[in-house]
Amino acid sequence: MLTVAVTGATGAQGGATARALLAAGHRVRALTRHPHAPAAQDLRTLGADVRRAAFDDRASLDAALAGADALFAVTTPFGTDTATEVRQGRTLVDAAAAARLGHVVLTSAAHADRATGVPHYDSKHQVEQYLRACGVPWTVIAPAAFMDNYTGGWTLSGLRDGVFGWPMPAGRPFALIPAADIGAFAALALARRAEFTGRRIDIASDTLTPEQIAAALTAATGRPVRHHEVALDHVRTRSADLAAMFAYFSTTGLDVDTAALRRAHPEIAWHSFTDWAAAQDWPALLDTPQTEGTPA
């Protein structure tokens, strides 16, 4: 049984990792800036030790990591900027090194190590490089695009009108993964430190084209859904970073060998997009008004 500190525990990746670790019988310290939030209370109910910690409060990180065996680390530029993500990521890595943790599993982004020119991929790669140099045993898992994003923001707003608005050509293959599979893989890497230490692994559960995604959403929602290719110029008016990401997806492409992952790690559920979509409560989602967001 491990004691694992999990950052971003009330978010998608951290929350999924915390739940997977708890289900496997490990002790979880759920680190969050908002220990009284409903998501934090849900983790307490499952048995997590919820602690307040913030990336810009080194003392809180030191206290939260003291005596832990390992760390699941997630950073983000959204809500701040890429420079802040790098600075906070380095602070977190420094705290892990000072605590002499036995293993750090960092979640990054698929292809972030390939000089994509996407700002938030580049910032994640800088954190990866800092982690590799810190002397702590490390693993980097690098998820593809999140299926879970399709239940909110830009995508959900479009689905209410029967449109899957996505800034990619209809036939361009696109790698996807749900947060649950990220959490399961992170928990596996943490439990099998010897097998995963020193490895960087791009992970995805399925690969579909936008046209195929629209067809799967049609089946799952019970409503006709057609793909509409959103212009990159429109995305650029909202976020140059995301426009660069979708330009990369549409040209070089985000490819991950999902078949090889399934063979190598059959203990992971590896949800197909069809299975994931079928499990969502689309009537509640589609009938609830929501402010339009930006595709991510």
Short mmCIF file of C-alpha atoms in Angstrom, two decimals:
data_model
loop_
_atom_site.label_atom_id
_atom_site.label_comp_id
_atom_site.label_asym_id
_atom_site.label_seq_id
_atom_site.Cartn_x
_atom_site.Cartn_y
_atom_site.Cartn_z
CA MET A 1 0.00 0.00 0.00
CA LEU A 2 1.38 3.37 -1.07
CA THR A 3 0.72 6.84 0.27
CA VAL A 4 0.33 8.99 -2.85
CA ALA A 5 -0.09 12.75 -2.94
CA VAL A 6 -2.33 13.77 -5.83
CA THR A 7 -2.30 17.34 -7.13
CA GLY A 8 -5.33 18.74 -8.91
CA ALA A 9 -7.39 16.23 -6.97
CA THR A 10 -10.66 18.08 -7.55
CA GLY A 11 -10.00 18.30 -11.29
CA ALA A 12 -10.52 15.74 -14.04
CA GLN A 13 -7.12 14.01 -14.14
CA GLY A 14 -6.26 14.32 -10.47
CA GLY A 15 -9.73 13.24 -9.41
CA ALA A 16 -9.67 10.20 -11.68
CA THR A 17 -6.22 9.24 -10.40
CA ALA A 18 -7.26 9.63 -6.77
CA ARG A 19 -10.31 7.42 -7.31
CA ALA A 20 -8.28 4.76 -9.13
CA LEU A 21 -5.67 4.69 -6.35
CA LEU A 22 -8.32 4.46 -3.63
CA ALA A 23 -10.07 1.63 -5.49
CA ALA A 24 -6.73 -0.23 -5.60
CA GLY A 25 -6.33 0.11 -1.84
CA HIS A 26 -3.72 2.86 -1.67
CA ARG A 27 -3.75 5.84 0.69
CA VAL A 28 -4.41 9.12 -1.09
CA ARG A 29 -3.57 12.64 -0.03
CA ALA A 30 -5.81 14.75 -2.21
CA LEU A 31 -4.16 18.15 -2.65
CA THR A 32 -6.38 21.06 -3.60
CA ARG A 33 -6.67 24.81 -3.16
CA HIS A 34 -10.33 24.28 -2.28
CA PRO A 35 -10.58 21.59 0.43
CA HIS A 36 -14.22 22.42 1.16
CA ALA A 37 -15.44 22.09 -2.43
CA PRO A 38 -18.03 19.39 -3.23
CA ALA A 39 -15.46 17.43 -5.27
CA ALA A 40 -13.12 17.41 -2.26
CA GLN A 41 -15.92 16.17 -0.02
CA ASP A 42 -16.64 13.38 -2.50
CA LEU A 43 -13.02 12.23 -2.20
CA ARG A 44 -13.22 12.35 1.61
CA THR A 45 -16.25 10.09 1.42
CA LEU A 46 -14.18 7.62 -0.60
CA GLY A 47 -11.44 7.68 2.03
CA ALA A 48 -8.98 10.32 0.80
CA ASP A 49 -7.05 12.58 3.16
CA VAL A 50 -7.89 16.00 1.70
CA ARG A 51 -5.28 18.68 2.32
CA ARG A 52 -5.02 22.28 1.23
CA ALA A 53 -2.00 22.93 -0.97
CA ALA A 54 -1.21 25.50 -3.65
CA PHE A 55 1.58 25.64 -6.21
CA ASP A 56 2.43 29.21 -5.18
CA ASP A 57 2.63 28.25 -1.50
CA ARG A 58 5.78 26.15 -1.13
CA ALA A 59 5.21 25.63 2.59
CA SER A 60 1.82 24.04 1.89
CA LEU A 61 3.43 21.68 -0.65
CA ASP A 62 6.21 20.70 1.74
CA ALA A 63 3.68 19.90 4.46
CA ALA A 64 1.45 17.94 2.09
CA LEU A 65 4.30 15.84 0.67
CA ALA A 66 6.05 15.04 3.95
CA GLY A 67 6.04 11.29 4.50
CA ALA A 68 4.39 10.44 1.17
CA ASP A 69 5.77 7.68 -1.04
CA ALA A 70 4.90 9.19 -4.40
CA LEU A 71 3.28 12.09 -6.22
CA PHE A 72 0.87 12.44 -9.12
CA ALA A 73 1.65 15.85 -10.61
CA VAL A 74 -0.53 17.85 -12.96
CA THR A 75 0.07 21.42 -14.12
CA THR A 76 -1.98 23.73 -16.30
CA PRO A 77 -1.61 27.13 -17.98
CA PHE A 78 -5.37 27.63 -18.27
CA GLY A 79 -6.57 30.25 -15.86
CA THR A 80 -3.04 31.71 -15.75
CA ASP A 81 -0.43 31.44 -18.54
CA THR A 82 2.33 29.16 -19.76
CA ALA A 83 5.07 30.97 -17.83
CA THR A 84 3.11 30.43 -14.64
CA GLU A 85 2.66 26.75 -15.49
CA VAL A 86 6.42 26.31 -15.86
CA ARG A 87 7.17 28.19 -12.64
CA GLN A 88 4.57 26.26 -10.65
CA GLY A 89 5.68 22.97 -12.16
CA ARG A 90 9.27 23.61 -11.13
CA THR A 91 8.15 24.53 -7.61
CA LEU A 92 6.23 21.27 -7.37
CA VAL A 93 9.21 19.26 -8.63
CA ASP A 94 11.51 21.02 -6.15
CA ALA A 95 9.11 20.15 -3.31
CA ALA A 96 9.03 16.50 -4.44
CA ALA A 97 12.83 16.38 -4.50
CA ALA A 98 13.08 17.99 -1.06
CA ALA A 99 10.62 15.43 0.30
CA ARG A 100 12.77 12.65 -1.22
CA LEU A 101 9.77 10.99 -2.82
CA GLY A 102 10.28 7.56 -4.32
CA HIS A 103 8.42 8.33 -7.54
CA VAL A 104 6.77 11.23 -9.37
CA VAL A 105 4.27 10.56 -12.15
CA LEU A 106 3.76 13.73 -14.18
CA THR A 107 0.90 14.05 -16.63
CA SER A 108 1.81 16.09 -19.70
CA ALA A 109 0.37 15.98 -23.24
CA ALA A 110 0.84 13.58 -26.14
CA HIS A 111 3.49 14.92 -28.57
CA ALA A 112 4.58 17.66 -26.13
CA ASP A 113 8.15 16.42 -26.58
CA ARG A 114 8.06 16.87 -30.38
CA ALA A 115 8.64 20.63 -30.79
CA THR A 116 5.01 21.19 -31.80
CA GLY A 117 5.11 24.96 -31.43
CA VAL A 118 1.92 24.77 -29.36
CA PRO A 119 2.55 27.07 -26.36
CA HIS A 120 0.93 24.91 -23.67
CA TYR A 121 2.63 21.79 -25.06
CA ASP A 122 5.98 23.55 -24.90
CA SER A 123 5.41 24.65 -21.30
CA LYS A 124 4.53 21.10 -20.29
CA HIS A 125 7.69 19.84 -21.96
CA GLN A 126 9.74 22.34 -19.95
CA VAL A 127 8.28 20.90 -16.76
CA GLU A 128 9.04 17.38 -18.04
CA GLN A 129 12.68 18.33 -18.63
CA TYR A 130 12.98 19.88 -15.18
CA LEU A 131 11.57 16.73 -13.61
CA ARG A 132 14.04 14.50 -15.48
CA ALA A 133 16.94 16.54 -14.12
CA CYS A 134 15.81 16.72 -10.49
CA GLY A 135 17.08 13.31 -9.37
CA VAL A 136 13.72 11.89 -8.31
CA PRO A 137 12.52 8.67 -10.01
CA TRP A 138 10.03 9.85 -12.62
CA THR A 139 7.46 8.76 -15.16
CA VAL A 140 5.73 11.01 -17.70
CA ILE A 141 2.33 9.99 -19.00
CA ALA A 142 1.17 12.09 -21.91
CA PRO A 143 -2.56 11.89 -22.66
CA ALA A 144 -4.18 12.66 -26.00
CA ALA A 145 -7.22 14.95 -26.25
CA PHE A 146 -9.86 14.54 -23.55
CA MET A 147 -13.18 12.93 -24.41
CA ASP A 148 -14.60 14.60 -21.29
CA ASN A 149 -14.31 18.03 -22.93
CA TYR A 150 -17.17 17.07 -25.23
CA THR A 151 -19.65 17.39 -22.37
CA GLY A 152 -19.11 21.12 -22.00
CA GLY A 153 -18.12 24.42 -23.55
CA TRP A 154 -18.08 24.95 -27.30
CA THR A 155 -18.88 21.34 -28.15
CA LEU A 156 -21.93 21.02 -25.91
CA SER A 157 -23.32 24.33 -27.14
CA GLY A 158 -23.08 23.07 -30.71
CA LEU A 159 -24.60 19.69 -29.92
CA ARG A 160 -27.75 21.42 -28.73
CA ASP A 161 -28.15 22.55 -32.36
CA GLY A 162 -27.16 19.16 -33.78
CA VAL A 163 -23.66 20.32 -34.72
CA PHE A 164 -20.29 18.92 -33.67
CA GLY A 165 -18.22 22.05 -34.23
CA TRP A 166 -14.55 21.09 -34.32
CA PRO A 167 -11.57 22.87 -35.94
CA MET A 168 -10.37 19.86 -37.91
CA PRO A 169 -11.15 18.33 -41.33
CA ALA A 170 -13.86 15.66 -41.28
CA GLY A 171 -11.53 12.81 -42.22
CA ARG A 172 -8.48 13.64 -40.10
CA PRO A 173 -7.74 10.92 -37.45
CA PHE A 174 -7.72 12.20 -33.88
CA ALA A 175 -6.53 10.42 -30.71
CA LEU A 176 -8.75 10.64 -27.63
CA ILE A 177 -8.87 9.46 -24.00
CA PRO A 178 -11.29 9.88 -21.09
CA ALA A 179 -10.08 11.08 -17.68
CA ALA A 180 -10.97 7.70 -16.17
CA ASP A 181 -8.40 5.95 -18.35
CA ILE A 182 -5.75 8.57 -17.53
CA GLY A 183 -6.36 7.96 -13.84
CA ALA A 184 -6.23 4.19 -14.25
CA PHE A 185 -2.94 4.39 -16.16
CA ALA A 186 -1.42 6.81 -13.63
CA ALA A 187 -2.41 4.48 -10.77
CA LEU A 188 -0.83 1.55 -12.64
CA ALA A 189 2.42 3.47 -13.16
CA LEU A 190 2.53 4.46 -9.49
CA ALA A 191 1.89 0.88 -8.34
CA ARG A 192 4.57 -0.50 -10.69
CA ARG A 193 7.37 1.97 -10.11
CA ALA A 194 10.14 -0.39 -11.25
CA GLU A 195 8.39 -1.02 -14.57
CA PHE A 196 7.60 2.61 -15.37
CA THR A 197 10.44 4.67 -13.90
CA GLY A 198 12.33 6.66 -16.53
CA ARG A 199 9.66 6.23 -19.21
CA ARG A 200 7.63 8.78 -21.16
CA ILE A 201 4.46 7.30 -22.63
CA ASP A 202 1.88 8.90 -24.92
CA ILE A 203 -1.53 7.42 -24.06
CA ALA A 204 -4.90 7.33 -25.83
CA SER A 205 -7.90 5.02 -25.75
CA ASP A 206 -9.32 5.48 -29.24
CA THR A 207 -8.70 7.18 -32.57
CA LEU A 208 -11.53 8.57 -34.68
CA THR A 209 -12.08 11.23 -37.30
CA PRO A 210 -14.39 14.18 -36.52
CA GLU A 211 -16.91 12.63 -38.92
CA GLN A 212 -16.83 9.38 -36.90
CA ILE A 213 -17.12 11.32 -33.65
CA ALA A 214 -20.25 13.03 -34.96
CA ALA A 215 -21.72 9.63 -35.88
CA ALA A 216 -20.95 8.26 -32.40
CA LEU A 217 -22.55 11.32 -30.80
CA THR A 218 -25.63 10.84 -32.98
CA ALA A 219 -25.99 7.30 -31.66
CA ALA A 220 -25.32 8.28 -28.04
CA THR A 221 -27.56 11.35 -27.87
CA GLY A 222 -30.37 9.99 -30.03
CA ARG A 223 -30.27 13.26 -31.98
CA PRO A 224 -28.80 13.88 -35.44
CA VAL A 225 -25.32 15.39 -35.15
CA ARG A 226 -23.23 16.58 -38.10
CA HIS A 227 -19.62 17.67 -38.11
CA HIS A 228 -18.87 21.32 -38.93
CA GLU A 229 -15.25 22.36 -39.40
CA VAL A 230 -14.77 25.52 -37.35
CA ALA A 231 -12.33 27.96 -38.96
CA LEU A 232 -8.98 28.29 -37.20
CA ASP A 233 -9.28 32.06 -37.53
CA HIS A 234 -12.38 31.87 -35.33
CA VAL A 235 -10.50 29.85 -32.71
CA ARG A 236 -7.59 32.32 -32.95
CA THR A 237 -9.84 35.20 -31.90
CA ARG A 238 -10.37 33.37 -28.63
CA SER A 239 -7.00 31.69 -28.07
CA ALA A 240 -3.85 31.73 -30.18
CA ASP A 241 -2.59 28.80 -28.12
CA LEU A 242 -5.58 26.58 -28.94
CA ALA A 243 -5.50 27.67 -32.59
CA ALA A 244 -1.89 26.49 -32.76
CA MET A 245 -2.91 23.19 -31.20
CA PHE A 246 -5.70 22.56 -33.71
CA ALA A 247 -3.42 23.56 -36.59
CA TYR A 248 -1.00 20.90 -35.38
CA PHE A 249 -3.80 18.33 -35.08
CA SER A 250 -4.93 19.10 -38.64
CA THR A 251 -1.49 18.91 -40.24
CA THR A 252 1.04 16.76 -38.39
CA GLY A 253 -1.71 15.00 -36.44
CA LEU A 254 -1.94 13.56 -32.96
CA ASP A 255 -1.20 9.87 -33.37
CA VAL A 256 -0.91 7.33 -30.56
CA ASP A 257 -0.65 3.56 -31.02
CA THR A 258 -3.81 2.60 -29.13
CA ALA A 259 -3.64 -1.03 -30.25
CA ALA A 260 -0.15 -1.41 -28.77
CA LEU A 261 -1.28 0.16 -25.51
CA ARG A 262 -4.20 -2.24 -25.24
CA ARG A 263 -1.89 -5.21 -25.81
CA ALA A 264 0.73 -4.00 -23.34
CA HIS A 265 -1.71 -2.99 -20.61
CA PRO A 266 -4.88 -5.10 -20.75
CA GLU A 267 -5.64 -4.28 -17.11
CA ILE A 268 -6.73 -0.79 -18.22
CA ALA A 269 -10.36 -0.52 -19.39
CA TRP A 270 -9.39 1.63 -22.42
CA HIS A 271 -12.83 3.04 -23.16
CA SER A 272 -13.69 3.52 -26.81
CA PHE A 273 -15.29 6.83 -27.68
CA THR A 274 -18.54 4.99 -28.41
CA ASP A 275 -18.52 3.39 -24.95
CA TRP A 276 -17.65 6.69 -23.27
CA ALA A 277 -20.35 8.60 -25.15
CA ALA A 278 -22.97 5.95 -24.34
CA ALA A 279 -22.25 6.37 -20.62
CA GLN A 280 -22.94 10.14 -20.53
CA ASP A 281 -26.25 11.62 -19.34
CA TRP A 282 -26.95 13.46 -22.58
CA PRO A 283 -30.58 14.42 -21.79
CA ALA A 284 -29.42 16.29 -18.68
CA LEU A 285 -26.42 17.81 -20.45
CA LEU A 286 -28.26 18.94 -23.55
CA ASP A 287 -31.22 20.38 -21.68
CA THR A 288 -29.09 22.45 -19.27
CA PRO A 289 -28.20 25.96 -20.51
CA GLN A 290 -24.46 26.65 -20.56
CA THR A 291 -22.20 29.49 -21.60
CA GLU A 292 -20.32 28.82 -24.83
CA GLY A 293 -16.66 28.06 -24.36
CA THR A 294 -13.64 27.36 -26.51
CA PRO A 295 -12.73 23.94 -27.93
CA ALA A 296 -9.87 22.21 -26.11
#
